[in-house]
Short mmCIF file of C-alpha atoms in Angstrom, two decimals:
data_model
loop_
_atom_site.label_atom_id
_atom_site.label_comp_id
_atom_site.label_asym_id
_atom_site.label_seq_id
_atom_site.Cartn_x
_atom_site.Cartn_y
_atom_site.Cartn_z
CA UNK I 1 -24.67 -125.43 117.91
CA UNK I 2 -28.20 -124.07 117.19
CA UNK I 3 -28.52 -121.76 114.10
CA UNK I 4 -27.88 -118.28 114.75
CA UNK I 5 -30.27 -115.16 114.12
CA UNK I 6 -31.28 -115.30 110.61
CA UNK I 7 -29.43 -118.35 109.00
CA UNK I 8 -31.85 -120.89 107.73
CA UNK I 9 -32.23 -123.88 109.65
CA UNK I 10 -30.97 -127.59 108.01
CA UNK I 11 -33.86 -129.69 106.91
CA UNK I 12 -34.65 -133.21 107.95
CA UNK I 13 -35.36 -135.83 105.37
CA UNK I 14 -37.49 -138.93 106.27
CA UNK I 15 -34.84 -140.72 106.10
CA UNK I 16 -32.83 -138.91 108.68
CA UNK I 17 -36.22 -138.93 110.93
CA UNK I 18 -36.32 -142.91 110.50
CA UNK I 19 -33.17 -143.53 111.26
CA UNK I 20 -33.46 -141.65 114.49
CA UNK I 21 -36.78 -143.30 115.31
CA UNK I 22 -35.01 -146.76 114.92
CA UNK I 23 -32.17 -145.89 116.63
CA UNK I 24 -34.11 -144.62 119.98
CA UNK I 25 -35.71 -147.66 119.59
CA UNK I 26 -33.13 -149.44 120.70
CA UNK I 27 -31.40 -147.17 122.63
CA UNK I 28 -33.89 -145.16 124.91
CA UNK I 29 -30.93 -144.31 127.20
CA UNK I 30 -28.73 -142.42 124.29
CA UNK I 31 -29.03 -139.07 125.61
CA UNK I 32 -27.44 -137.19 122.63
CA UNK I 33 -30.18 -139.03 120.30
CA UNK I 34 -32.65 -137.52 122.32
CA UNK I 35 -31.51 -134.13 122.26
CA UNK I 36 -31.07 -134.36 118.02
CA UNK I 37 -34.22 -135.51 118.40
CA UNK I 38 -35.79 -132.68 120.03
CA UNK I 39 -33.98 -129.99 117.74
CA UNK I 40 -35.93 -131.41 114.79
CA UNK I 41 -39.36 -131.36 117.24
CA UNK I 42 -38.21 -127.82 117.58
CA UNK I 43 -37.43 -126.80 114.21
CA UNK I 44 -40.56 -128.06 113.09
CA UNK I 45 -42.70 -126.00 115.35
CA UNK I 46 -43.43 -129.35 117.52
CA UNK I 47 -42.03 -127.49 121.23
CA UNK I 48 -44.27 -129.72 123.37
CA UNK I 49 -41.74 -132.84 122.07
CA UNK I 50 -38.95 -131.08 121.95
CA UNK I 51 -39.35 -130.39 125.49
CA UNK I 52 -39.63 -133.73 126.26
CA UNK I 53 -36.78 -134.66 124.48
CA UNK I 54 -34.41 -132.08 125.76
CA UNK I 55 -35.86 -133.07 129.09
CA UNK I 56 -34.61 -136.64 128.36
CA UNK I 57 -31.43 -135.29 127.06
CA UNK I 58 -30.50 -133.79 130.42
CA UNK I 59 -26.47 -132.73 130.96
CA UNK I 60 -26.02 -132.97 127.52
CA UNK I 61 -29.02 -130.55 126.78
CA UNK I 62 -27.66 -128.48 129.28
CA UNK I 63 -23.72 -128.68 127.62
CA UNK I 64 -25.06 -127.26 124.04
CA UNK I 65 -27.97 -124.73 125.09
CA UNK I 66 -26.15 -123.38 128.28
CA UNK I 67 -29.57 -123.22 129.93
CA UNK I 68 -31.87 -125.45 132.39
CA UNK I 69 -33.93 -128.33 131.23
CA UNK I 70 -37.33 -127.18 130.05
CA UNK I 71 -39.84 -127.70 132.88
CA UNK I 72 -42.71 -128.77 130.57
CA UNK I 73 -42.99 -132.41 130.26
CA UNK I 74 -45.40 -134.75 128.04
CA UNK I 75 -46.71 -137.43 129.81
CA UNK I 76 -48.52 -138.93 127.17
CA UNK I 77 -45.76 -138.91 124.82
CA UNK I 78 -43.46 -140.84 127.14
CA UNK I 79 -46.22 -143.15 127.55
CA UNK I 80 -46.51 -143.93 123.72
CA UNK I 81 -42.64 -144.07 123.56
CA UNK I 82 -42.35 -146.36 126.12
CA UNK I 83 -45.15 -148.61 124.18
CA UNK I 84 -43.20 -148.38 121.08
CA UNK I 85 -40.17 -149.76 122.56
CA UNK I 86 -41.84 -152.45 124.05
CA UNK I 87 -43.23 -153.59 121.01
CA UNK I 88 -40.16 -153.37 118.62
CA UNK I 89 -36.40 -153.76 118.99
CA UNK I 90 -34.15 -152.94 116.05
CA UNK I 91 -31.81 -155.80 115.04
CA UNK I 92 -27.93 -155.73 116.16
CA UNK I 93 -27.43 -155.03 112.59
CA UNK I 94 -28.77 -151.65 112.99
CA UNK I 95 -25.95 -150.30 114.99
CA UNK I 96 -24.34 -148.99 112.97
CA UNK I 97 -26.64 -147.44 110.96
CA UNK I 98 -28.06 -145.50 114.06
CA UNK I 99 -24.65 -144.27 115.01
CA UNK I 100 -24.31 -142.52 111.87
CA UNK I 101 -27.24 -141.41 111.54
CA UNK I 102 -26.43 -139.86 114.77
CA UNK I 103 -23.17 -138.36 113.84
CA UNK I 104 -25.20 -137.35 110.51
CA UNK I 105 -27.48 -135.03 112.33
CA UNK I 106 -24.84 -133.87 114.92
CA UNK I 107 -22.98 -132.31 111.81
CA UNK I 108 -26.18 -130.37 110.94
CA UNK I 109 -26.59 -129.29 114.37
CA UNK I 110 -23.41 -127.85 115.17
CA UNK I 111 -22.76 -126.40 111.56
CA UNK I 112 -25.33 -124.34 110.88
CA UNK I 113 -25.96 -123.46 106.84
CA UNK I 114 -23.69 -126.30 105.77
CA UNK I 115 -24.48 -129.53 104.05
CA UNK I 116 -23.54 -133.45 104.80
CA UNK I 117 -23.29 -136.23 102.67
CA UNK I 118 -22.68 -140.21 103.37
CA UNK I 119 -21.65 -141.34 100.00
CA UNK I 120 -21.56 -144.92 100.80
CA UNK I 121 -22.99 -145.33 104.34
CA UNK I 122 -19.75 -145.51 106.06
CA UNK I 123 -18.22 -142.10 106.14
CA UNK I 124 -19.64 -138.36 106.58
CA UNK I 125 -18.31 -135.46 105.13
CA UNK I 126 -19.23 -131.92 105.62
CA UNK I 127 -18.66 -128.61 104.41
CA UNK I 128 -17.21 -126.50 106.88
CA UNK I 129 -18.77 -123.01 107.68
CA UNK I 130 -15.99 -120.45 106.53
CA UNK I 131 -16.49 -118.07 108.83
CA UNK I 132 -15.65 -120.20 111.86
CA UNK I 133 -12.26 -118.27 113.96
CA UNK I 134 -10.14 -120.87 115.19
CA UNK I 135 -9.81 -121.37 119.29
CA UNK I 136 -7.19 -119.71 121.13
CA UNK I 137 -4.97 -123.05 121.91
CA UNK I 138 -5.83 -125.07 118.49
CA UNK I 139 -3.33 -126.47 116.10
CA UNK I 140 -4.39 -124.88 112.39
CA UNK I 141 -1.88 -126.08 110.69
CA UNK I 142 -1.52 -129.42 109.17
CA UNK I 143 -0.53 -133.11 110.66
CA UNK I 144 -2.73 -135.22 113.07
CA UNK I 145 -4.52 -133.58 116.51
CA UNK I 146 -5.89 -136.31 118.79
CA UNK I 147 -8.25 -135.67 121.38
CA UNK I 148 -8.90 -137.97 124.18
CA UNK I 149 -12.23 -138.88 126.03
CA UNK I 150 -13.16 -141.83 128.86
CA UNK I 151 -14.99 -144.49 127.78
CA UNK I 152 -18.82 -144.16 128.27
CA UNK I 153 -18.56 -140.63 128.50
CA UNK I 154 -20.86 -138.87 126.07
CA UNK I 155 -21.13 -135.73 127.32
CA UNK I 156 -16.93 -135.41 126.91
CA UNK I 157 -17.47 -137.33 123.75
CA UNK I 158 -19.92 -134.62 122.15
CA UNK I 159 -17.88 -132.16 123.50
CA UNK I 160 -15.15 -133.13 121.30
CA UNK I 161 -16.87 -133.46 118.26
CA UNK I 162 -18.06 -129.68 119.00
CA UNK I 163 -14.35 -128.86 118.89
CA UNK I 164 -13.63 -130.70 115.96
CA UNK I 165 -16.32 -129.09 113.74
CA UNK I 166 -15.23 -125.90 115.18
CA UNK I 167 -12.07 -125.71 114.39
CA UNK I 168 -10.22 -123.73 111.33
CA UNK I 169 -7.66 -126.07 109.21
CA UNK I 170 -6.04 -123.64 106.88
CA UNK I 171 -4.28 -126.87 105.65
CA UNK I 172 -5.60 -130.50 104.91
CA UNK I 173 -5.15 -132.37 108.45
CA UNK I 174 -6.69 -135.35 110.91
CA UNK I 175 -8.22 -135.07 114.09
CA UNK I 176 -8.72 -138.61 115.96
CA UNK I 177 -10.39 -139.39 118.80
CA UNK I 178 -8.80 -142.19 121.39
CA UNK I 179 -10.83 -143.98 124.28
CA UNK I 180 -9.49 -144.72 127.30
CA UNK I 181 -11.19 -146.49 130.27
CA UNK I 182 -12.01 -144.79 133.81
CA UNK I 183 -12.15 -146.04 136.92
CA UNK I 184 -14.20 -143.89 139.80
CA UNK I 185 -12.63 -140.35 139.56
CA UNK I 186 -9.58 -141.52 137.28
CA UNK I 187 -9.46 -141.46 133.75
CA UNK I 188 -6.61 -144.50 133.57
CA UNK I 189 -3.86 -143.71 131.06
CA UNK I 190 -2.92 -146.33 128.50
CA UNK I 191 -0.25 -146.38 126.13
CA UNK I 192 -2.77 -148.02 123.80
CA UNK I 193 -5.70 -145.96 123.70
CA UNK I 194 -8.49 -147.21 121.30
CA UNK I 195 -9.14 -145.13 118.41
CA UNK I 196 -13.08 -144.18 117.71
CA UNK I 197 -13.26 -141.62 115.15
CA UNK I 198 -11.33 -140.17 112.77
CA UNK I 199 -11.92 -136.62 111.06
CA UNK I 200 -10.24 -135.26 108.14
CA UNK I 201 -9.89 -132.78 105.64
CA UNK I 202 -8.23 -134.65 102.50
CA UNK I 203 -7.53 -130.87 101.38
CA UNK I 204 -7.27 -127.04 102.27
CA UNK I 205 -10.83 -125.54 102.37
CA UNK I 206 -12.05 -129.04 101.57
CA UNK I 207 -15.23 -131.05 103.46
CA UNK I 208 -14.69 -132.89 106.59
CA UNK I 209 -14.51 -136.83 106.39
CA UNK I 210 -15.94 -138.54 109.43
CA UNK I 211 -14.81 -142.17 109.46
CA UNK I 212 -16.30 -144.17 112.87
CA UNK I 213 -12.81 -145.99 113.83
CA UNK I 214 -14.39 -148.44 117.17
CA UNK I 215 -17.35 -149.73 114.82
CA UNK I 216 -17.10 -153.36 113.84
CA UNK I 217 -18.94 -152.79 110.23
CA UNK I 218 -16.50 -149.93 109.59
CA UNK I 219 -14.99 -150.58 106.51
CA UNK I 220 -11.44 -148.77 107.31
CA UNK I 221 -9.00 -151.70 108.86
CA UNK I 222 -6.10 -149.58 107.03
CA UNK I 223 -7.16 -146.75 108.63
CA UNK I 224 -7.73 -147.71 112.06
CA UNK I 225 -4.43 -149.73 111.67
CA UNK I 226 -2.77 -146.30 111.22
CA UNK I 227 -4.98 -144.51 114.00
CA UNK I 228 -4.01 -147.12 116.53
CA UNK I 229 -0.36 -146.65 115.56
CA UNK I 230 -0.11 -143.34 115.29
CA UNK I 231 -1.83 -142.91 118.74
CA UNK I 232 0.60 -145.16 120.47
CA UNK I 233 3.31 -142.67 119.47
CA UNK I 234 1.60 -139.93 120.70
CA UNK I 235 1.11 -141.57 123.99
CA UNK I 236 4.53 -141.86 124.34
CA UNK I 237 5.49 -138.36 122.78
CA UNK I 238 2.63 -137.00 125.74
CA UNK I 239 4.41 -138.52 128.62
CA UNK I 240 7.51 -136.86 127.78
CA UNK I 241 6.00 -133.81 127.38
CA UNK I 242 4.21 -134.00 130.76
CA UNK I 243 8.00 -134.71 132.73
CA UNK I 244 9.79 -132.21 131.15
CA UNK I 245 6.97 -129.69 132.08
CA UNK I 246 6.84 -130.62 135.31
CA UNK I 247 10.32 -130.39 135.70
CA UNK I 248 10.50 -127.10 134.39
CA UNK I 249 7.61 -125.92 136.37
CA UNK I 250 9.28 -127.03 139.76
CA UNK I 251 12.50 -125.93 138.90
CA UNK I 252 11.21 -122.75 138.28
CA UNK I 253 8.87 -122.52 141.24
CA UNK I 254 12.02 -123.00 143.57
CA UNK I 255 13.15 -119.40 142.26
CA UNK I 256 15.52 -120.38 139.69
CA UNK I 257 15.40 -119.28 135.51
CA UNK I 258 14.51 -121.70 133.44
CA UNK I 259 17.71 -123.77 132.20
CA UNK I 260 18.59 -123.66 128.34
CA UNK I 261 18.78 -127.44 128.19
CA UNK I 262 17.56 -130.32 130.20
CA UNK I 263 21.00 -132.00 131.13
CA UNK I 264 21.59 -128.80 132.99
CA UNK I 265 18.68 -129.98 136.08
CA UNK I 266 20.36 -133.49 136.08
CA UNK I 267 23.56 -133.01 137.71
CA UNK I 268 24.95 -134.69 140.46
CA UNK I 269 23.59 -134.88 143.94
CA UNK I 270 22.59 -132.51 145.21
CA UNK I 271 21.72 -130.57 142.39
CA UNK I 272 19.72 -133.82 140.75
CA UNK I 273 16.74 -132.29 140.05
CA UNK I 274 15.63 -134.78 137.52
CA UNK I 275 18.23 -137.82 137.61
CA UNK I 276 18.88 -138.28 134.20
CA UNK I 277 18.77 -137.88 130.71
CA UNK I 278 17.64 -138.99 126.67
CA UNK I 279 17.58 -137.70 123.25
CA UNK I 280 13.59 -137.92 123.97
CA UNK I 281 13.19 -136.13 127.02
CA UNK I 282 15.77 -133.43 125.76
CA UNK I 283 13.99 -133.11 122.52
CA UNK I 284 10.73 -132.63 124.54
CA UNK I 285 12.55 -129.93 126.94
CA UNK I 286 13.28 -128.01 124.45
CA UNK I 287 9.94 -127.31 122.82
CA UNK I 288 8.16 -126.78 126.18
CA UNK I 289 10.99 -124.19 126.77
CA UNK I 290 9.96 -122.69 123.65
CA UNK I 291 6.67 -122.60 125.01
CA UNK I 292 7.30 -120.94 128.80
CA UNK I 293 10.14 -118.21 126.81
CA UNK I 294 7.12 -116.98 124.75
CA UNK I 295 4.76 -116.72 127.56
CA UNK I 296 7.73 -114.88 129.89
CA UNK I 297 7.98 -112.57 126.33
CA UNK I 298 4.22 -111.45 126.72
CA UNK I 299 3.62 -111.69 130.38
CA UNK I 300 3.35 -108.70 132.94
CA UNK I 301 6.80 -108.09 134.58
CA UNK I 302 5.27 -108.99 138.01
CA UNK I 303 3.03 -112.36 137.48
CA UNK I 304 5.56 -112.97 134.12
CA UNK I 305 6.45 -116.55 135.51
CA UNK I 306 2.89 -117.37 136.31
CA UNK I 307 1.94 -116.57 133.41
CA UNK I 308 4.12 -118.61 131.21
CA UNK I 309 3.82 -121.52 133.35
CA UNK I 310 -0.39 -121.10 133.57
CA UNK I 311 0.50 -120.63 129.26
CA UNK I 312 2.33 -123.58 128.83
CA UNK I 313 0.12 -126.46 130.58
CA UNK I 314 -3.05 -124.91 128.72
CA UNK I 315 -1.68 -126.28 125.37
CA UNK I 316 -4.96 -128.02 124.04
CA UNK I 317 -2.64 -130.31 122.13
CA UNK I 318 -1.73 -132.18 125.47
CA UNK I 319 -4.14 -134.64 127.21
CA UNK I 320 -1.95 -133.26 130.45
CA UNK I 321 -3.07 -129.93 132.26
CA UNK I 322 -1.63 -130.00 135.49
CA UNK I 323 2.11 -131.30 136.79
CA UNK I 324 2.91 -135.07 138.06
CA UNK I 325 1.65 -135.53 141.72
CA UNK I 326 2.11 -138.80 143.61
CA UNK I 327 -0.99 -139.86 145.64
CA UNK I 328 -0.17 -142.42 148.30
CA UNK I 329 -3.38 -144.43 149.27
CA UNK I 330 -3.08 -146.34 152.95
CA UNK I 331 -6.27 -148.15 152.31
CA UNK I 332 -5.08 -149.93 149.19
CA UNK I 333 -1.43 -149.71 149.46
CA UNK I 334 -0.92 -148.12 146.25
CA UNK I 335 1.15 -145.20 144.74
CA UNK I 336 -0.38 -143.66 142.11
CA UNK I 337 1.42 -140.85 139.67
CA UNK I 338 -1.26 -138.45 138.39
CA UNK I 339 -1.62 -135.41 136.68
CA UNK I 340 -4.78 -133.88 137.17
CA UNK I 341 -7.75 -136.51 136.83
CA UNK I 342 -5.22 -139.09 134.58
CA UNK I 343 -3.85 -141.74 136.65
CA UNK I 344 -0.51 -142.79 134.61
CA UNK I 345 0.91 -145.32 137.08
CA UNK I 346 -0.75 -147.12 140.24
CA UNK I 347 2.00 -149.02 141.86
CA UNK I 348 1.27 -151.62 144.99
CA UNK I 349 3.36 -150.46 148.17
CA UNK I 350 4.80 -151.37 151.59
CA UNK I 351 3.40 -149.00 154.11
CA UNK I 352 3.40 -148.44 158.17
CA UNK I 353 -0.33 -148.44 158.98
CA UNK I 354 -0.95 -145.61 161.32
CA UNK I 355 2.74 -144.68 161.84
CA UNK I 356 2.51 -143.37 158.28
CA UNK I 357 1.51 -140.00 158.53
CA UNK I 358 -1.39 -138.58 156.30
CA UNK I 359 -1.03 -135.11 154.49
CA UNK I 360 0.85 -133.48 151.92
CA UNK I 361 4.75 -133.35 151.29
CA UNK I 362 7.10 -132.22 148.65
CA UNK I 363 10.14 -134.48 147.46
CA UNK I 364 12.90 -132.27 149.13
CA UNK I 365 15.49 -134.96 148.29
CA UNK I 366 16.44 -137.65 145.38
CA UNK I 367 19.57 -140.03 146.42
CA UNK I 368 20.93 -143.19 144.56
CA UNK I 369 21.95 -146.18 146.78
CA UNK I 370 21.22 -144.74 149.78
CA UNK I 371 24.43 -145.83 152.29
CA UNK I 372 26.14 -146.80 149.91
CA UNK I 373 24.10 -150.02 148.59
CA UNK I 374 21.43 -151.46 146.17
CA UNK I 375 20.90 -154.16 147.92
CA UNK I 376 20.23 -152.03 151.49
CA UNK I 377 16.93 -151.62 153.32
CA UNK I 378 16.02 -148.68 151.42
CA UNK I 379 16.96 -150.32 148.47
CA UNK I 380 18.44 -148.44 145.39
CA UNK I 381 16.43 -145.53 145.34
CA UNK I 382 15.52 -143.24 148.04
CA UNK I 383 13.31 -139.82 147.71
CA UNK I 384 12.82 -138.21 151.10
CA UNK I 385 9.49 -136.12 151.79
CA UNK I 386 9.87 -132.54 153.01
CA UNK I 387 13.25 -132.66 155.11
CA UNK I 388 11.43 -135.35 157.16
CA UNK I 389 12.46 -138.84 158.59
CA UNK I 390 9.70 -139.99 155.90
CA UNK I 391 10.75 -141.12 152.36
CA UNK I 392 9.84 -143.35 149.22
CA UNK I 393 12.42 -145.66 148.73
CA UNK I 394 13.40 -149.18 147.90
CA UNK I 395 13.19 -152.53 150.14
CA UNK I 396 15.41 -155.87 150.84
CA UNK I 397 11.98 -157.05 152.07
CA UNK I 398 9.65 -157.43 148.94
CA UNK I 399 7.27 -159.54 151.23
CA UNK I 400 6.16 -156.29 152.89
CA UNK I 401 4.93 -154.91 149.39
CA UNK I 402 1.46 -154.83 150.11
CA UNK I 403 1.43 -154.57 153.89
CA UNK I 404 2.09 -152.14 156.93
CA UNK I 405 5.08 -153.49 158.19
CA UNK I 406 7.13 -150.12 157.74
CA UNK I 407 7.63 -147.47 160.51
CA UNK I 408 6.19 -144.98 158.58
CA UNK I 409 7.64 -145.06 155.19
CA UNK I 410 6.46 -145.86 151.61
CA UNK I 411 8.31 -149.40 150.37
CA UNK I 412 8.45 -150.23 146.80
CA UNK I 413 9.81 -152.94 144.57
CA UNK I 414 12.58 -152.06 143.04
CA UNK I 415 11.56 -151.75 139.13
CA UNK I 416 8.82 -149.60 140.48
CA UNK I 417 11.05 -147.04 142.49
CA UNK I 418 13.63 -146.48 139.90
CA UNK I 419 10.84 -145.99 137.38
CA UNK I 420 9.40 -143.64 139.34
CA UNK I 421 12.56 -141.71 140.63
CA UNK I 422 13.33 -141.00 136.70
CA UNK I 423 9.86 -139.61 136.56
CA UNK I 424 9.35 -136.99 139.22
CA UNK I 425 11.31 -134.09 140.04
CA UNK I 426 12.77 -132.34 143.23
CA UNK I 427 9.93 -130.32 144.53
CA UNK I 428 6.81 -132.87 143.30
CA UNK I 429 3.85 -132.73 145.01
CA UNK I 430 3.10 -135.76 147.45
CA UNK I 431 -0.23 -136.61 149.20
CA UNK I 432 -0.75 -139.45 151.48
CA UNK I 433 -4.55 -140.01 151.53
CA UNK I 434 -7.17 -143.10 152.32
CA UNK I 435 -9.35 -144.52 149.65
CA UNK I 436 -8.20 -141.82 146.72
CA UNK I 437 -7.05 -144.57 143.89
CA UNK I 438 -8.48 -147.69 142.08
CA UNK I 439 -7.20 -151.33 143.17
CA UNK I 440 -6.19 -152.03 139.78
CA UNK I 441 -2.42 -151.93 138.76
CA UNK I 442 -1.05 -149.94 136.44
CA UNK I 443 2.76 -150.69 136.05
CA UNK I 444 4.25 -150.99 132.24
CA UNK I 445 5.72 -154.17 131.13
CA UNK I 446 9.44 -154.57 131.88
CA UNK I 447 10.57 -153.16 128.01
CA UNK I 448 7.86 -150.11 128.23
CA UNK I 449 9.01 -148.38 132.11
CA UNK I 450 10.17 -144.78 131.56
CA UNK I 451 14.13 -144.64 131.44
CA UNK I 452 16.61 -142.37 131.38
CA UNK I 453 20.14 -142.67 131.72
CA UNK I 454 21.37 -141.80 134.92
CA UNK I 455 23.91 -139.23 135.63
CA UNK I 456 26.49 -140.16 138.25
CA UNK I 457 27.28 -139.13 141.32
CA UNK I 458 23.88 -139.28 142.58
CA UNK I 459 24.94 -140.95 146.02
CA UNK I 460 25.19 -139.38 149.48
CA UNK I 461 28.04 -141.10 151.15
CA UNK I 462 28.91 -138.44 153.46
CA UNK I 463 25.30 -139.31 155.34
CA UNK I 464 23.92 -142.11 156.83
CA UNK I 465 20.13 -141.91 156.60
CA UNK I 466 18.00 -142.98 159.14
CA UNK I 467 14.39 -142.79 157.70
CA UNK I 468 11.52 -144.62 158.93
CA UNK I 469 11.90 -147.70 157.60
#
């Protein structure tokens, strides 16, 4: 964040200038170098280079100053920066270096009046500026905040760190930062994401600590050790939070009050909105019920659900913002459960080729051995799509998995159906698209699928169904 109106500006040591010089060198294409770049061109009256730089910078220019690219450009600068990175290449060693330097002068940027040390070249740690107001969704008290971002992105990636240095602790605390991969328009969940930084404030009121997690030369193995683990429980402790609000959000949306306890929305059929239950689940259900009560407290009597639903998924401490969909894709036979832009599973699928109808559905209907059998055609799980001869079920033909052999409906295996019929609720979102998900797989191994313990009675044997298998 530039300095405002009337603070003094940080000052740039040679050093800092040489380590950004080196680190260009090697990496003309780092766009956040090249904007730190051009705010010390700017600060020090240079604004023909610092319009080159910004100009360089591009998006991520744009995502700090709010404002188009300068339209000056300096041709003979580029020239003599191209010529110096022909000539000289930094050694590998140097990585590291660069990237704090980097993460040095990002700190100076965004926290205008304070001061930054690196006391032995590995970690950063900065005085905060007191009279920061914390965000209207951030956790201020103590613990450990992580924040996730898609590997390669830097724009998301600098966006976090803006949100990290902006942020009040009123009590010592961690933020980390986990990577994930993306493929095409998904960012693809992992119960394993790789931790990259970790900030923390050893004390109340104390200076940030900046410790660069995904660098080899990092000297913190006990650290990222305890990032890594720590992030795989929050994984976990996110996908429970993510079911049991979009359970609650389509029970609710059906015109029913929200129940005082999960178990309550898995009953028998029909009234298995959810089909089961777990000490996890319920212990999630209750806090986001804590969540959506508040927000039905405060909100207008008219929009009051709304309100508390719109209240509840814009909790910045989950990586989820929008309820589970399924997307079907009939290009690549896959299934994929989403929410929002984060694929979570991508299963492979039977389909029917063109007798499988594109468009969007709701689940209207969740049934356990449908006919009476596990071993049936559909299998021991059947969901059926909007009161239609349509469904998602199980198959006695695994061969098909992968084909269009179906009259119209979506096969799965059977690991994969039950997996996902303890995932989505009555009244979840279903759209059957072409060419919408990756090819890759995403199914958990056998001892890592979602679970919960099913409630009985969730058969139909007064009704023979007849979908379009």
């Amino acid at each position: 964040m530039p300095p405002q109106s009337g603070q003094p500006a940080p000052q740039w040591s040679p050093k800092d200038q040489a380590y950004m010089k080196e680190y260009l060198e090697s990496h003309p294409d780092n766009r956040m170098a090249w904007y730190l770049l051009g705010k010390q061109y700017e600060r020090s009256g240079e604004q023909g280079k610092a319009n080159y730089c910004f100009n360089q910078a591009g998006d991520i220019y744009k995502a700090f100053e709010n404002e188009p690219l300068p339209q000056e450009t300096v041709e003979e600068q580029m020239k003599e920066r191209t010529e110096r990175e022909k000539r000289s290449r930094t050694k590998a060693a140097q990585l590291r270096a660069g990237l704090l330097a980097i993460l040095f002068l990002l700190l100076l940027v965004l926290l205008p009046g304070g001061e930054a040390v690196a006391p032995d070249g590995a970690r950063l740690n900065v005085q905060r500026d007191k009279g920061h107001a914390p965000g209207p969704h951030e956790e201020i008290s103590g613990g450990t905040f992580y924040r996730l971002v898609a590997a390669g992105d830097d724009e998301g990636y600098a966006h976090v760190l803006r949100r990290i240095l902006e942020k009040d602790r009123k009590r010592a605390g961690e933020d980390v930062v986990v990577r994930m991969e993306s493929d095409e328009a998904w960012l693809i969940w992992s119960r394993t994401p790789e931790p990259v930084l970790l900030a923390s404030t050893p004390s109340e009121g104390g200076p940030i600590e900046m410790l660069p997690l995904a660098e080899p030369d990092c000297r913190c193995e006990e650290e990222r050790q305890a990032a890594s683990q720590g992030a795989a429980l929050w994984t976990e402790a996110s996908e429970q939070r993510l079911i049991a609000k979009s359970a609650l959000t389509a029970y609710v949306k059906q015109g029913k009050a929200a129940p005082d306890q999960w178990p309550a929305m898995a009953k028998a059929y029909p009234a298995n909105s959810v089909s089961g239950t777990s000490a996890g689940i319920e212990q999630a259900y209750a806090g986001v019920l804590q969540v959506y009560r508040n927000g039905m407290a405060r909100g207008s009597k008219r929009k009051r659900t709304e309100q508390a639903l719109s209240q509840m998924w814009a909790d910045e401490a989950d990586p989820f913002r929008e309820p589970i969909r399924i997307v079907v894709d009939k290009k690549r036979h896959r299934l994929g459960v989403v929410s929002g832009g984060i694929l979570l599973r991508n299963y492979e699928v039977g389909l029917g080729g063109s007798r499988t109808p594109k468009g969007k559905f709701v689940i209207s209907e969740k049934v356990v051995n449908p006919n009476g059998s596990s071993t049936g055609v559909f299998g021991s799980r059947g969901m059926t799509l909007s009161d239609t001869l349509y469904a998602i079920h199980g198959t006695n033909e695994p061969d098909s998995i992968g084909r269009d052999e179906s009259l119209g409906c979506i096969r799965m295996l059977p690991d994969d159906v039950e997996e996902l019929f303890d995932m989505v609720p009555i009244g979840t979102e279903v759209s059957i698209e072409s060419d919408v998900l990756p090819g890759v797989l995403r199914v958990p191994d056998p001892e890592d699928r979602y679970r919960l313990d099913l409630t009985p009675q969730q058969d139909n044997p007064g009704k023979v169904y007849r979908w379009l298998d």
